[in-house]
PDB file of C-alpha atoms and ligand atoms in Angstrom:
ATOM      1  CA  UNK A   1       0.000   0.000   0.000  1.00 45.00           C
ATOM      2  CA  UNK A   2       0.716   3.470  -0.378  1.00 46.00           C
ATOM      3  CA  UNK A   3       2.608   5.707   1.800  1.00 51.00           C
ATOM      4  CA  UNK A   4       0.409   8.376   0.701  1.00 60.00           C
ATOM      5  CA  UNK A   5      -2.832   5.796   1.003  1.00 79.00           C
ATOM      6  CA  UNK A   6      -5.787   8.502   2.879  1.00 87.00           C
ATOM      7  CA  UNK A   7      -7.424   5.204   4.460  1.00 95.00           C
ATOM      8  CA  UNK A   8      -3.955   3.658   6.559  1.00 93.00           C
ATOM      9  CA  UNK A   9      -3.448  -0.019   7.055  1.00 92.00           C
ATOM     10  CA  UNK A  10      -6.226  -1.797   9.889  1.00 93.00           C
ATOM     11  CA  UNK A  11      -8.661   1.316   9.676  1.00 96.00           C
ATOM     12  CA  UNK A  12     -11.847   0.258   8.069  1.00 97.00           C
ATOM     13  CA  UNK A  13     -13.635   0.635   5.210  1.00 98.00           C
ATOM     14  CA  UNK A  14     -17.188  -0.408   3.910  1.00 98.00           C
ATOM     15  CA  UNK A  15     -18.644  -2.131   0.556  1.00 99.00           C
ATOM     16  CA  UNK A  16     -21.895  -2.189  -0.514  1.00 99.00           C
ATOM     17  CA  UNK A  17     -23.920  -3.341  -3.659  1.00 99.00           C
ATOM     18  CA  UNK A  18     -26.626  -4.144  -5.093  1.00 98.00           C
ATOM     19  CA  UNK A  19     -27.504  -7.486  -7.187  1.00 98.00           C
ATOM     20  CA  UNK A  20     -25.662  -6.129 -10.335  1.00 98.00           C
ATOM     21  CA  UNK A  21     -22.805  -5.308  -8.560  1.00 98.00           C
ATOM     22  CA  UNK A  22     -22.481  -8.363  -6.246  1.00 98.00           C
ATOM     23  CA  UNK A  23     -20.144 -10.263  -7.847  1.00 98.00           C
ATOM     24  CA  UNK A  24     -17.652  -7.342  -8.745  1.00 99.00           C
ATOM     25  CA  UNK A  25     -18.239  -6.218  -4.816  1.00 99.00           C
ATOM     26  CA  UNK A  26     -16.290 -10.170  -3.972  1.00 98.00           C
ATOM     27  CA  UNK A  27     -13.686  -9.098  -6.315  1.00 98.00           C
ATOM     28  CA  UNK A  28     -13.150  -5.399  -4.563  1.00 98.00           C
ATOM     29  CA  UNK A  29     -13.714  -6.558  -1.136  1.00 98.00           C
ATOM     30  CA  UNK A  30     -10.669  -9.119  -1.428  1.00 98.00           C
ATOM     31  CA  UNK A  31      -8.377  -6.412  -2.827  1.00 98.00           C
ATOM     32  CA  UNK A  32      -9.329  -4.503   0.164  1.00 98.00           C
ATOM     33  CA  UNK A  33      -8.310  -7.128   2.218  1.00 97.00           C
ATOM     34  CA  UNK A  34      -4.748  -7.495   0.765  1.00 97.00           C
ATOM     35  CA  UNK A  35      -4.100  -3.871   1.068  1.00 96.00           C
ATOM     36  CA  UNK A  36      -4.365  -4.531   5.063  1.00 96.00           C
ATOM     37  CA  UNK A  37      -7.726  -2.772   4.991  1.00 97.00           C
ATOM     38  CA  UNK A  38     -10.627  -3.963   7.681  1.00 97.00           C
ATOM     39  CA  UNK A  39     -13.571  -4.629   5.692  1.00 98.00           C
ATOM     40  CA  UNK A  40     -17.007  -4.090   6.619  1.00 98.00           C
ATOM     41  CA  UNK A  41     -19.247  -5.791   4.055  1.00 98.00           C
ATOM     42  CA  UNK A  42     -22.934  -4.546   4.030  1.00 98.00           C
ATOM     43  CA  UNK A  43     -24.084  -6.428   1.678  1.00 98.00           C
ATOM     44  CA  UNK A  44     -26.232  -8.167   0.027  1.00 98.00           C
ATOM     45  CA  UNK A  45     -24.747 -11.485   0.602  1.00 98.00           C
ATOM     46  CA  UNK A  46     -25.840 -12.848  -3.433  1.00 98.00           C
ATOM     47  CA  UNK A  47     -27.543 -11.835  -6.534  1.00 98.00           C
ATOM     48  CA  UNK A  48     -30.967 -11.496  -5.417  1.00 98.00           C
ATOM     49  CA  UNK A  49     -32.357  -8.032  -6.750  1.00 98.00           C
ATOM     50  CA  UNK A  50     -32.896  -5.843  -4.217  1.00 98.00           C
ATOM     51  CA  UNK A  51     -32.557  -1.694  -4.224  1.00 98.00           C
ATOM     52  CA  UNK A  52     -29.764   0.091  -4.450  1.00 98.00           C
ATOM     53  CA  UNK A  53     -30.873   3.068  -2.828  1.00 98.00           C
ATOM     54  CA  UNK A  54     -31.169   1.305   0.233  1.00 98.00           C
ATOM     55  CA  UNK A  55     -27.274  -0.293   0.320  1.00 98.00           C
ATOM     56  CA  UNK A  56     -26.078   3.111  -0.730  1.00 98.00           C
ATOM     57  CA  UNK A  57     -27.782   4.966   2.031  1.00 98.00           C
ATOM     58  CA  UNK A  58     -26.659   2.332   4.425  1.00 98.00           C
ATOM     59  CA  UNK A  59     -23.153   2.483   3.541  1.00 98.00           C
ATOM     60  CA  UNK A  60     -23.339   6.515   3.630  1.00 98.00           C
ATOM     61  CA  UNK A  61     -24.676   6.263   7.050  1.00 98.00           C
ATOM     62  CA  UNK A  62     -21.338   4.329   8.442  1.00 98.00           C
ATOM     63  CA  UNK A  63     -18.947   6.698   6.682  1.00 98.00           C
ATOM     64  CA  UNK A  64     -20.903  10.100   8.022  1.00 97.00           C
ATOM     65  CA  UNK A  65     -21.094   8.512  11.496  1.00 97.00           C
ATOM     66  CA  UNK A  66     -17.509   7.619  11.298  1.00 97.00           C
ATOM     67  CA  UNK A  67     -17.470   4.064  11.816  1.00 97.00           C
ATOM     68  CA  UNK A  68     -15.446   3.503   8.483  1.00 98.00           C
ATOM     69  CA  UNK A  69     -13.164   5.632   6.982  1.00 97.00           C
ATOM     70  CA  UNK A  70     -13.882   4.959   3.492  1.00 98.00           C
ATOM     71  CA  UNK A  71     -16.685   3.355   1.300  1.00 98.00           C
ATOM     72  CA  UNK A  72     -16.897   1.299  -1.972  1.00 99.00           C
ATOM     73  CA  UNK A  73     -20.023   0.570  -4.006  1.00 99.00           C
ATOM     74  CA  UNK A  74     -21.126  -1.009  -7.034  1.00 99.00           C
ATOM     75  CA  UNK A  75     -24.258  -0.935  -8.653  1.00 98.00           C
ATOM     76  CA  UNK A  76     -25.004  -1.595 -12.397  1.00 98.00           C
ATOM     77  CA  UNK A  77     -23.652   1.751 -13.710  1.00 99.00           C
ATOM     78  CA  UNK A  78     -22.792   3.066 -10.307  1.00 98.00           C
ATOM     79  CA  UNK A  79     -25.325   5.979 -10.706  1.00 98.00           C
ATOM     80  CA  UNK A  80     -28.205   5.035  -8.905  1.00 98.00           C
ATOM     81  CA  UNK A  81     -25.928   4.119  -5.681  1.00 98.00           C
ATOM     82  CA  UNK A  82     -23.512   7.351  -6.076  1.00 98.00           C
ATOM     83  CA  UNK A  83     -27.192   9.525  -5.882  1.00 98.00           C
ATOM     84  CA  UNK A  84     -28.294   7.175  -2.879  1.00 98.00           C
ATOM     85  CA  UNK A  85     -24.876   7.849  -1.211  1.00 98.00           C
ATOM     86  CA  UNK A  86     -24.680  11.328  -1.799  1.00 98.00           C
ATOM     87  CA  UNK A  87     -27.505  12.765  -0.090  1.00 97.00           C
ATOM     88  CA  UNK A  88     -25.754  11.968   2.925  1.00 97.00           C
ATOM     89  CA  UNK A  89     -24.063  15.435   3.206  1.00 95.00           C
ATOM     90  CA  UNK A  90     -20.733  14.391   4.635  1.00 96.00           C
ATOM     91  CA  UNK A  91     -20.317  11.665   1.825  1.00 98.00           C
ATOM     92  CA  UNK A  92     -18.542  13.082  -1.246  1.00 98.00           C
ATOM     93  CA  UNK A  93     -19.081   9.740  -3.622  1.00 98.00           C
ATOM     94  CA  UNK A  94     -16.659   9.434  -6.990  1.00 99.00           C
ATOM     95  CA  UNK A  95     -18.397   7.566  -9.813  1.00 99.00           C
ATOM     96  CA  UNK A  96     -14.859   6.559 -11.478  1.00 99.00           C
ATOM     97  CA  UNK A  97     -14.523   4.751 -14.819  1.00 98.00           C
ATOM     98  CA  UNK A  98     -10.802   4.904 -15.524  1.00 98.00           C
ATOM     99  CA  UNK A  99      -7.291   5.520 -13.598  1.00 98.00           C
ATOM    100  CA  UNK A 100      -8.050   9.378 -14.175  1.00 98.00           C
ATOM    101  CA  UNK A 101     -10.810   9.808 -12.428  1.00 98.00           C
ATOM    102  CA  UNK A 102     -10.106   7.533 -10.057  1.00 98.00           C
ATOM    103  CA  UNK A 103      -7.085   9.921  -9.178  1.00 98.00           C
ATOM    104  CA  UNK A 104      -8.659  12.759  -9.455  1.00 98.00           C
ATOM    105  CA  UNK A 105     -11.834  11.704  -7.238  1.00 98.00           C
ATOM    106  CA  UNK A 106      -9.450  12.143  -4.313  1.00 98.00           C
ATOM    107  CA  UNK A 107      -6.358  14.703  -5.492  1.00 98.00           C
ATOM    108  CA  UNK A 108      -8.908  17.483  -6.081  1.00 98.00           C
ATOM    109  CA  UNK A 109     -12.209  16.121  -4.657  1.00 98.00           C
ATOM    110  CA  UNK A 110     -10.920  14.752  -1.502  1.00 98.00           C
ATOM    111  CA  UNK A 111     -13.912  11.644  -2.560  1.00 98.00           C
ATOM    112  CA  UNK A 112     -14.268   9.719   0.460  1.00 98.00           C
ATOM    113  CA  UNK A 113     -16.386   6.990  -1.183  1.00 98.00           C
ATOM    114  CA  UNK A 114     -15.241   5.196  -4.767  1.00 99.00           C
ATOM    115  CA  UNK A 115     -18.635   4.207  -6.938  1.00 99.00           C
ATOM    116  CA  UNK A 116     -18.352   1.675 -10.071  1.00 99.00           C
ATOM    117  CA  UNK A 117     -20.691   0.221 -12.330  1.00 99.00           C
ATOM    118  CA  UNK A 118     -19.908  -3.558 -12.607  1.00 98.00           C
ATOM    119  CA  UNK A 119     -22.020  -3.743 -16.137  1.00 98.00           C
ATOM    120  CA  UNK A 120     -20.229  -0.670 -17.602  1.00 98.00           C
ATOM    121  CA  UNK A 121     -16.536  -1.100 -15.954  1.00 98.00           C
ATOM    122  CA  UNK A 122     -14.481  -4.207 -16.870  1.00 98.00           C
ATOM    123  CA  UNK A 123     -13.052  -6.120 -13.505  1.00 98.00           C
ATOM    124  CA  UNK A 124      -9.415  -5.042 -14.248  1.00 98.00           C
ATOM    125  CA  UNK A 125     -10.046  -1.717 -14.600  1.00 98.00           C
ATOM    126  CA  UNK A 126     -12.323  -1.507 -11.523  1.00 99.00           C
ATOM    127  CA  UNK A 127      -9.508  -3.102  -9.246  1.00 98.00           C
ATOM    128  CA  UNK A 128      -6.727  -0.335 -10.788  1.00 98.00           C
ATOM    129  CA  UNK A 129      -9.528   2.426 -10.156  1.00 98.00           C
ATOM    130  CA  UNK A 130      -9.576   0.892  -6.171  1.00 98.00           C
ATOM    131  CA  UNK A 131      -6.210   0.828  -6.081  1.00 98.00           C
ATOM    132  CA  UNK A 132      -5.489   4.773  -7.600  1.00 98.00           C
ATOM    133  CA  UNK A 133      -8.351   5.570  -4.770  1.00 98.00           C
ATOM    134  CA  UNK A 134      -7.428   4.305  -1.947  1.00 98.00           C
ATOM    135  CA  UNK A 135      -3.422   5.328  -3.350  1.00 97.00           C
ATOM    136  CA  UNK A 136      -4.202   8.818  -3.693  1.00 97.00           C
ATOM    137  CA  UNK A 137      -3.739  11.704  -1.232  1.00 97.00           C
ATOM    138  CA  UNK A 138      -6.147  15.172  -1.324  1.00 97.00           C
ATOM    139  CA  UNK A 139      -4.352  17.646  -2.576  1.00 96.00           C
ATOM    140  CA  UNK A 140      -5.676  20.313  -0.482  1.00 95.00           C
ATOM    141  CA  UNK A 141      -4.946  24.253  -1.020  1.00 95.00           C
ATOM    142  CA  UNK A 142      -7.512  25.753  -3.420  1.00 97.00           C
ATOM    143  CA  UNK A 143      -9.291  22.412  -3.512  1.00 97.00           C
ATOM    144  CA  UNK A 144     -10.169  22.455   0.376  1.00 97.00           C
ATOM    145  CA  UNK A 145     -11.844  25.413  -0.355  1.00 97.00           C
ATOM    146  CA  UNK A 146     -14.060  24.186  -2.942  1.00 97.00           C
ATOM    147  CA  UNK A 147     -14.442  21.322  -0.970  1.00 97.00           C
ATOM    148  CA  UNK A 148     -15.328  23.008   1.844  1.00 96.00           C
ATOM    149  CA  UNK A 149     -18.332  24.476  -0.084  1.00 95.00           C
ATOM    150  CA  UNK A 150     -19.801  21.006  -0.745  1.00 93.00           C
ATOM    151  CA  UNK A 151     -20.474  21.205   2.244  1.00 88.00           C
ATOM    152  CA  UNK A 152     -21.943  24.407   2.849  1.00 81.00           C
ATOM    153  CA  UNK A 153     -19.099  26.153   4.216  1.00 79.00           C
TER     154      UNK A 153
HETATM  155  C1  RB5 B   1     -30.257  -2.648 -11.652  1.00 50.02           C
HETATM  156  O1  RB5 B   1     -30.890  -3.244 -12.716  1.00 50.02           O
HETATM  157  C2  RB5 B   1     -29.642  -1.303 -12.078  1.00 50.02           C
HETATM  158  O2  RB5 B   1     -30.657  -0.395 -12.369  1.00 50.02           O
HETATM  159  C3  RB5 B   1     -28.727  -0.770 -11.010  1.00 50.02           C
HETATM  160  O3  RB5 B   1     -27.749  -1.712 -10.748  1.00 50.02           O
HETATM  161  C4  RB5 B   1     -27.991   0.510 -11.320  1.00 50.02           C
HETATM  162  O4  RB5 B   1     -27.358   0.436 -12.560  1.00 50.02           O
HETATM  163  C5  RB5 B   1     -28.737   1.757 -11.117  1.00 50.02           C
HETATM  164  O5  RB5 B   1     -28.211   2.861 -11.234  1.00 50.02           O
END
């Protein structure tokens, strides 16, 4: 891991999907693992459709309470559970599709939760997009301030 990594080694982070995502969320959730992260898996535990507004909002919850650093969630295209997650205001959720926005989720957006879509995102790119994430430091300076105005301040 990372020197740089936001999220350090034995702190925990969350994963969430829904049925579209579930088998991409196995994938993520062992990478996690490797890089020494704790992983709090909130499910769902297969492929049976359920709503992904309601694994979003439940994985926004534990990152705005503070119980996990960091959050990961796949959905189909990773749109519908990005909204769901974002309307918790201290979540700032990245909907990344390549290395570049993957970086730039957290250099300039300080993102504290990485969304995919499983059906839009190929596996190996997802896993380099966790990796760049969780890799990647905030920049800070003029992007704290904009930042800062996500959330109201
Ligand atoms: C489920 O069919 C699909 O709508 C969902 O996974 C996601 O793509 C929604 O944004």
């Amino acid at each position: 891991m990372s020197d740089n990594s936001f999220v350090a080694a034995g702190e925990a982070v969350a994963i969430a999907s829904d049925h579209a995502g579930f088998a991409l969320k196995s994938v993520l959730k062992s990478d996690l693992e490797a890089m020494g992260y704790g992983v709090v898996d909130l499910g769902p535990k297969d492929e049976t459709s359920v709503d992904y507004p309601d694994f979003g909002q439940s994985l926004a919850r534990e990152v705005a309470a503070g119980y996990v650093k960091a959050g990961v969630l796949v959905c189909g295209t990773g749109i519908g559970i990005s909204i769901a997650a974002n309307r918790e205001p201290k979540v700032r959720a990245a909907l990344v599709h390549n290395k570049e926005t993957a970086k730039m989720s957290r250099a300039h957006n300080d993102a504290n939760v990485m969304a995919v879509g499983a059906r839009v995102t190929e596996e190996d790119m997802a896993r380099v997009c966790l990796k760049t994430f969780f890799a990647t430091p905030f920049e800070g300076g003029r992007h704290a301030r904009r930042v800062d105005k996500l959330s109201g301040n």
